[in-house]
Each structure stands twice: as C-alpha cells, then as structure tokens.
C-alpha cells in the first residue's frame, strides 16, 4: 500500500514536469513567432490561453537560464523577452 502511494506521487511529479515543459515550449513558440514580446503582452497572451502567471514566469526563468531567450529593456523601459537564434 505504501508503494502505491509512492507510485502515485511519482506520477504526479512526472505530470508536473511534462506540464511545465509543455508551458515552456508554448511560451518559447510564442516568443519565436513574434521575435520579441513585452512582459505585459506575454502575460495577456498567457491569460488568454488559461495559463497561470506563476507558470508563465517559471517558464520564462527556465528559458532564460537555458539561454534560449534573453531579457531586455526597450526604449520605453518595458521588460522585453527576445528569442536567441
């Protein structure tokens, strides 16, 4: 019975991982299609897709730490995420 509970936790963990990777790839695809996107635009896009702000921000952190996108400030002082080719 204990093993069954552990198995259930493992399944939940792996579902979380695959879900976060799915959100990461969605966010990356959106940024790639636009070239660059402001934080406000990205949050509005995420909201329209039914994504939580925390999930979008977690995906952004993962993508910036892996070097696939970079954070920049535009001439208006807004935070912009830019796809790194």
Short mmCIF file of C-alpha atoms in Angstrom, two decimals:
data_model
loop_
_atom_site.label_atom_id
_atom_site.label_comp_id
_atom_site.label_asym_id
_atom_site.label_seq_id
_atom_site.Cartn_x
_atom_site.Cartn_y
_atom_site.Cartn_z
CA UNK A 1 0.00 0.00 0.00
CA UNK A 2 2.87 2.38 0.78
CA UNK A 3 4.42 1.63 -2.61
CA UNK A 4 1.14 2.50 -4.30
CA UNK A 5 1.16 5.94 -2.65
CA UNK A 6 4.80 6.48 -3.67
CA UNK A 7 3.96 5.47 -7.23
CA UNK A 8 1.07 7.96 -7.24
CA UNK A 9 3.43 10.74 -6.09
CA UNK A 10 5.94 9.82 -8.82
CA UNK A 11 3.21 10.00 -11.45
CA UNK A 12 2.08 13.40 -10.13
CA UNK A 13 5.69 14.65 -10.22
CA UNK A 14 6.25 13.46 -13.79
CA UNK A 15 2.95 15.03 -14.86
CA UNK A 16 4.07 18.34 -13.34
CA UNK A 17 7.38 18.12 -15.18
CA UNK A 18 5.80 17.35 -18.55
CA UNK A 19 3.17 20.05 -17.97
CA UNK A 20 5.84 22.66 -17.20
CA UNK A 21 7.83 21.61 -20.29
CA UNK A 22 4.63 21.99 -22.33
CA UNK A 23 4.13 25.50 -20.99
CA UNK A 24 7.80 26.27 -21.66
CA UNK A 25 7.52 25.20 -25.27
CA UNK A 26 4.26 27.15 -25.71
CA UNK A 27 5.89 30.29 -24.34
CA UNK A 28 9.03 29.77 -26.44
CA UNK A 29 6.97 29.21 -29.60
CA UNK A 30 5.02 32.41 -28.94
CA UNK A 31 8.21 34.43 -28.44
CA UNK A 32 9.81 32.81 -31.52
CA UNK A 33 6.79 33.66 -33.68
CA UNK A 34 6.95 37.32 -32.61
CA UNK A 35 10.75 37.65 -32.36
CA UNK A 36 10.32 39.61 -29.14
CA UNK A 37 7.45 40.27 -26.77
CA UNK A 38 6.95 42.57 -23.79
CA UNK A 39 6.21 41.12 -20.39
CA UNK A 40 2.73 42.69 -20.41
CA UNK A 41 1.93 41.22 -23.83
CA UNK A 42 3.20 37.82 -22.73
CA UNK A 43 1.12 37.88 -19.54
CA UNK A 44 -2.01 38.88 -21.51
CA UNK A 45 -1.30 36.05 -24.00
CA UNK A 46 -0.83 33.57 -21.15
CA UNK A 47 -4.06 34.70 -19.51
CA UNK A 48 -5.94 34.26 -22.81
CA UNK A 49 -4.57 30.70 -23.00
CA UNK A 50 -5.71 29.95 -19.45
CA UNK A 51 -2.15 29.75 -18.06
CA UNK A 52 -1.29 30.87 -14.54
CA UNK A 53 1.07 33.83 -14.19
CA UNK A 54 3.34 31.74 -11.95
CA UNK A 55 3.61 29.05 -14.65
CA UNK A 56 4.47 31.61 -17.34
CA UNK A 57 7.11 33.22 -15.09
CA UNK A 58 8.57 29.81 -14.22
CA UNK A 59 8.80 29.01 -17.95
CA UNK A 60 10.50 32.38 -18.60
CA UNK A 61 13.08 31.70 -15.88
CA UNK A 62 13.81 28.25 -17.30
CA UNK A 63 14.14 29.64 -20.84
CA UNK A 64 16.43 32.50 -19.78
CA UNK A 65 18.64 30.23 -17.68
CA UNK A 66 18.98 27.83 -20.62
CA UNK A 67 19.91 30.76 -22.88
CA UNK A 68 17.04 30.35 -25.34
CA UNK A 69 15.65 33.81 -24.60
CA UNK A 70 17.10 36.97 -23.08
CA UNK A 71 15.53 39.78 -21.08
CA UNK A 72 16.00 43.33 -22.36
CA UNK A 73 14.53 46.75 -21.68
CA UNK A 74 13.04 48.56 -24.66
CA UNK A 75 13.25 52.32 -25.27
CA UNK A 76 10.10 52.83 -23.17
CA UNK A 77 11.64 50.98 -20.22
CA UNK A 78 9.41 47.92 -20.59
CA UNK A 79 10.80 44.45 -20.00
CA UNK A 80 11.04 42.56 -23.30
CA UNK A 81 11.79 38.88 -23.88
CA UNK A 82 13.83 38.26 -27.04
CA UNK A 83 14.34 34.91 -28.77
CA UNK A 84 18.02 33.97 -29.17
CA UNK A 85 18.66 32.40 -32.58
#
